[in-house]
PDB file of C-alpha atoms in Angstrom:
ATOM      1  CA  UNK A 196      43.504  75.076  43.720  1.00 63.00           C
ATOM      2  CA  UNK A 197      40.962  76.445  41.304  1.00 80.00           C
ATOM      3  CA  UNK A 198      37.573  76.674  42.855  1.00 86.00           C
ATOM      4  CA  UNK A 199      34.431  75.400  41.268  1.00 92.00           C
ATOM      5  CA  UNK A 200      32.310  77.993  39.500  1.00 94.00           C
ATOM      6  CA  UNK A 201      28.876  78.685  41.090  1.00 95.00           C
ATOM      7  CA  UNK A 202      25.977  77.227  39.198  1.00 94.00           C
ATOM      8  CA  UNK A 203      24.641  80.675  38.575  1.00 94.00           C
ATOM      9  CA  UNK A 204      27.732  81.631  36.774  1.00 95.00           C
ATOM     10  CA  UNK A 205      27.824  78.394  34.685  1.00 95.00           C
ATOM     11  CA  UNK A 206      24.230  79.043  33.597  1.00 96.00           C
ATOM     12  CA  UNK A 207      25.232  82.664  32.659  1.00 95.00           C
ATOM     13  CA  UNK A 208      28.177  81.348  30.521  1.00 96.00           C
ATOM     14  CA  UNK A 209      25.961  78.991  28.702  1.00 97.00           C
ATOM     15  CA  UNK A 210      23.053  81.391  28.148  1.00 94.00           C
ATOM     16  CA  UNK A 211      25.575  84.226  27.059  1.00 93.00           C
ATOM     17  CA  UNK A 212      27.007  81.664  24.468  1.00 96.00           C
ATOM     18  CA  UNK A 213      23.514  80.790  23.188  1.00 96.00           C
ATOM     19  CA  UNK A 214      22.495  84.562  22.898  1.00 93.00           C
ATOM     20  CA  UNK A 215      25.599  85.299  21.124  1.00 95.00           C
ATOM     21  CA  UNK A 216      25.021  82.613  18.525  1.00 96.00           C
ATOM     22  CA  UNK A 217      21.511  83.535  17.914  1.00 96.00           C
ATOM     23  CA  UNK A 218      22.495  87.066  17.400  1.00 95.00           C
ATOM     24  CA  UNK A 219      25.215  86.065  14.947  1.00 96.00           C
ATOM     25  CA  UNK A 220      22.788  83.818  13.153  1.00 96.00           C
ATOM     26  CA  UNK A 221      20.260  86.660  12.710  1.00 95.00           C
ATOM     27  CA  UNK A 222      23.150  88.971  11.493  1.00 96.00           C
ATOM     28  CA  UNK A 223      23.895  86.357   8.913  1.00 97.00           C
ATOM     29  CA  UNK A 224      20.174  86.324   7.818  1.00 96.00           C
ATOM     30  CA  UNK A 225      20.331  90.210   7.009  1.00 95.00           C
ATOM     31  CA  UNK A 226      19.110  91.381  10.390  1.00 95.00           C
ATOM     32  CA  UNK A 227      22.393  93.167  10.783  1.00 94.00           C
ATOM     33  CA  UNK A 228      21.033  96.665  11.758  1.00 94.00           C
ATOM     34  CA  UNK A 229      20.480  95.662  15.550  1.00 93.00           C
ATOM     35  CA  UNK A 230      23.234  95.729  18.224  1.00 93.00           C
ATOM     36  CA  UNK A 231      23.443  92.930  20.710  1.00 91.00           C
ATOM     37  CA  UNK A 232      22.274  95.292  23.335  1.00 91.00           C
ATOM     38  CA  UNK A 233      19.103  95.941  21.171  1.00 93.00           C
ATOM     39  CA  UNK A 234      18.552  92.220  20.612  1.00 91.00           C
ATOM     40  CA  UNK A 235      18.913  91.421  24.323  1.00 89.00           C
ATOM     41  CA  UNK A 236      16.126  94.203  25.021  1.00 93.00           C
ATOM     42  CA  UNK A 237      13.879  92.569  22.372  1.00 93.00           C
ATOM     43  CA  UNK A 238      14.215  89.345  24.099  1.00 91.00           C
ATOM     44  CA  UNK A 239      12.040  90.595  26.894  1.00 91.00           C
ATOM     45  CA  UNK A 240       9.305  91.759  24.805  1.00 95.00           C
ATOM     46  CA  UNK A 241       6.035  89.659  25.269  1.00 94.00           C
ATOM     47  CA  UNK A 242       3.759  88.722  22.321  1.00 93.00           C
ATOM     48  CA  UNK A 243       1.218  91.386  23.205  1.00 93.00           C
ATOM     49  CA  UNK A 244       3.669  94.127  24.058  1.00 96.00           C
ATOM     50  CA  UNK A 245       5.690  95.109  27.285  1.00 96.00           C
ATOM     51  CA  UNK A 246       5.891  98.391  29.127  1.00 95.00           C
ATOM     52  CA  UNK A 247       9.365 100.057  28.895  1.00 95.00           C
ATOM     53  CA  UNK A 248       9.952  99.872  32.527  1.00 93.00           C
ATOM     54  CA  UNK A 249       9.495  96.187  32.421  1.00 94.00           C
ATOM     55  CA  UNK A 250      11.930  95.759  29.566  1.00 95.00           C
ATOM     56  CA  UNK A 251      14.450  97.861  31.328  1.00 94.00           C
ATOM     57  CA  UNK A 252      13.997  95.677  34.444  1.00 93.00           C
ATOM     58  CA  UNK A 253      14.275  92.326  32.531  1.00 91.00           C
ATOM     59  CA  UNK A 254      17.433  93.608  30.650  1.00 91.00           C
ATOM     60  CA  UNK A 255      18.852  94.884  33.824  1.00 90.00           C
ATOM     61  CA  UNK A 256      19.480  98.314  32.425  1.00 93.00           C
ATOM     62  CA  UNK A 257      18.355 101.939  33.382  1.00 96.00           C
ATOM     63  CA  UNK A 258      15.147 103.016  32.072  1.00 95.00           C
ATOM     64  CA  UNK A 259      16.665 105.765  30.142  1.00 96.00           C
ATOM     65  CA  UNK A 260      19.138 103.385  28.370  1.00 96.00           C
ATOM     66  CA  UNK A 261      16.039 101.244  27.562  1.00 96.00           C
ATOM     67  CA  UNK A 262      14.319 104.268  26.054  1.00 96.00           C
ATOM     68  CA  UNK A 263      17.407 104.950  23.926  1.00 97.00           C
ATOM     69  CA  UNK A 264      17.509 101.268  22.584  1.00 97.00           C
ATOM     70  CA  UNK A 265      13.738 101.393  21.888  1.00 97.00           C
ATOM     71  CA  UNK A 266      14.032 104.583  19.981  1.00 97.00           C
ATOM     72  CA  UNK A 267      16.631 103.305  17.752  1.00 96.00           C
ATOM     73  CA  UNK A 268      14.778  99.830  17.263  1.00 97.00           C
ATOM     74  CA  UNK A 269      11.529 101.881  16.407  1.00 97.00           C
ATOM     75  CA  UNK A 270      13.603 103.917  13.762  1.00 96.00           C
ATOM     76  CA  UNK A 271      14.867 100.675  12.393  1.00 95.00           C
ATOM     77  CA  UNK A 272      11.382  99.261  12.187  1.00 96.00           C
ATOM     78  CA  UNK A 273      11.650  96.516  14.636  1.00 97.00           C
ATOM     79  CA  UNK A 274       9.314  97.955  17.284  1.00 97.00           C
ATOM     80  CA  UNK A 275       6.384 100.254  17.730  1.00 97.00           C
ATOM     81  CA  UNK A 276       4.891 101.933  20.757  1.00 97.00           C
ATOM     82  CA  UNK A 277       1.100 101.363  21.280  1.00 95.00           C
ATOM     83  CA  UNK A 278      -1.528 102.315  23.754  1.00 93.00           C
ATOM     84  CA  UNK A 279      -1.815  99.865  26.591  1.00 92.00           C
ATOM     85  CA  UNK A 280      -5.385  98.566  26.559  1.00 91.00           C
ATOM     86  CA  UNK A 281      -5.299  97.983  30.367  1.00 89.00           C
ATOM     87  CA  UNK A 282      -4.106 101.665  31.168  1.00 87.00           C
ATOM     88  CA  UNK A 283      -4.843 104.497  28.634  1.00 81.00           C
ATOM     89  CA  UNK A 284      -1.968 106.487  30.097  1.00 88.00           C
ATOM     90  CA  UNK A 285       0.562 103.738  29.536  1.00 89.00           C
ATOM     91  CA  UNK A 286       2.332 102.468  26.384  1.00 94.00           C
ATOM     92  CA  UNK A 287       3.496  99.061  25.263  1.00 96.00           C
ATOM     93  CA  UNK A 288       6.784  98.306  23.225  1.00 97.00           C
ATOM     94  CA  UNK A 289       5.490  95.790  20.616  1.00 97.00           C
ATOM     95  CA  UNK A 290       7.328  93.940  17.906  1.00 97.00           C
ATOM     96  CA  UNK A 291       6.561  94.877  14.354  1.00 97.00           C
ATOM     97  CA  UNK A 292       6.271  92.445  11.323  1.00 97.00           C
ATOM     98  CA  UNK A 293      10.066  93.033  10.565  1.00 96.00           C
ATOM     99  CA  UNK A 294      11.084  91.753  14.094  1.00 96.00           C
ATOM    100  CA  UNK A 295       8.691  88.815  13.762  1.00 95.00           C
ATOM    101  CA  UNK A 296      10.442  87.898  10.528  1.00 96.00           C
ATOM    102  CA  UNK A 297      13.464  87.060  12.511  1.00 95.00           C
ATOM    103  CA  UNK A 298      11.921  84.768  14.887  1.00 94.00           C
ATOM    104  CA  UNK A 299      12.076  81.529  12.892  1.00 96.00           C
ATOM    105  CA  UNK A 300      15.845  82.206  12.192  1.00 97.00           C
ATOM    106  CA  UNK A 301      16.250  82.606  16.106  1.00 95.00           C
ATOM    107  CA  UNK A 302      14.406  79.412  16.792  1.00 96.00           C
ATOM    108  CA  UNK A 303      16.375  77.377  14.334  1.00 98.00           C
ATOM    109  CA  UNK A 304      19.572  78.502  15.992  1.00 97.00           C
ATOM    110  CA  UNK A 305      17.987  77.646  19.493  1.00 97.00           C
ATOM    111  CA  UNK A 306      17.220  74.137  18.040  1.00 98.00           C
ATOM    112  CA  UNK A 307      20.767  73.859  16.550  1.00 98.00           C
ATOM    113  CA  UNK A 308      22.179  74.701  20.046  1.00 98.00           C
ATOM    114  CA  UNK A 309      19.957  72.343  21.940  1.00 97.00           C
ATOM    115  CA  UNK A 310      20.925  69.660  19.427  1.00 98.00           C
ATOM    116  CA  UNK A 311      24.627  70.158  20.137  1.00 98.00           C
ATOM    117  CA  UNK A 312      24.234  70.398  23.949  1.00 98.00           C
ATOM    118  CA  UNK A 313      22.184  67.092  23.690  1.00 98.00           C
ATOM    119  CA  UNK A 314      24.789  65.492  21.558  1.00 98.00           C
ATOM    120  CA  UNK A 315      27.424  66.632  24.084  1.00 98.00           C
ATOM    121  CA  UNK A 316      25.540  65.680  27.417  1.00 98.00           C
ATOM    122  CA  UNK A 317      23.485  62.804  26.083  1.00 98.00           C
ATOM    123  CA  UNK A 318      19.649  62.895  25.788  1.00 98.00           C
ATOM    124  CA  UNK A 319      18.983  61.890  29.358  1.00 98.00           C
ATOM    125  CA  UNK A 320      21.304  64.572  30.992  1.00 98.00           C
ATOM    126  CA  UNK A 321      19.976  67.080  28.639  1.00 98.00           C
ATOM    127  CA  UNK A 322      16.394  66.334  29.619  1.00 98.00           C
ATOM    128  CA  UNK A 323      17.565  66.468  33.344  1.00 98.00           C
ATOM    129  CA  UNK A 324      19.120  69.843  32.556  1.00 97.00           C
ATOM    130  CA  UNK A 325      15.855  71.092  31.066  1.00 97.00           C
ATOM    131  CA  UNK A 326      13.820  69.713  33.858  1.00 97.00           C
ATOM    132  CA  UNK A 327      15.964  71.441  36.544  1.00 97.00           C
ATOM    133  CA  UNK A 328      15.968  74.709  34.909  1.00 96.00           C
ATOM    134  CA  UNK A 329      12.259  74.483  34.396  1.00 96.00           C
ATOM    135  CA  UNK A 330      11.884  73.745  38.227  1.00 97.00           C
ATOM    136  CA  UNK A 331      14.226  76.626  39.123  1.00 96.00           C
ATOM    137  CA  UNK A 332      12.168  78.949  37.013  1.00 93.00           C
ATOM    138  CA  UNK A 333       9.476  78.631  39.435  1.00 95.00           C
ATOM    139  CA  UNK A 334      11.550  80.479  42.030  1.00 95.00           C
ATOM    140  CA  UNK A 335      13.658  82.821  39.819  1.00 92.00           C
ATOM    141  CA  UNK A 336      11.358  84.023  37.155  1.00 86.00           C
ATOM    142  CA  UNK A 337       9.174  86.840  38.477  1.00 83.00           C
ATOM    143  CA  UNK A 338       7.604  87.323  35.063  1.00 76.00           C
ATOM    144  CA  UNK A 339       6.065  83.828  34.496  1.00 74.00           C
TER     145      UNK A 339
END
């Protein structure tokens, strides 16, 4: 008898599927000089910038790995390192105009994905899913 998958794994499967689709959509739009690992790291960048240690933690990778990914993203023109206005010794990783050009394409793919999920689940169940995940965020997202 096959066991039911835990909700956490089911959420991971759906999340990975969506992330992969967004990545592929960006590749098709010409943002093809970024790896999937780099794109996952970039998803953790806040609008005003984020410290490298926080990016590493969000991506669940070693700080050295995050540094290498940010170095490559910086060389490709997607991110820049700037002084942290709250701590002169620290630096923030911030998206450049090039990275921000990709955002509308990513958002459009997100909307397509949610539309497909809504069609599959129905509007009521999709809203229930969104409500439940939003509620779970209160106890699972240390960065909100």
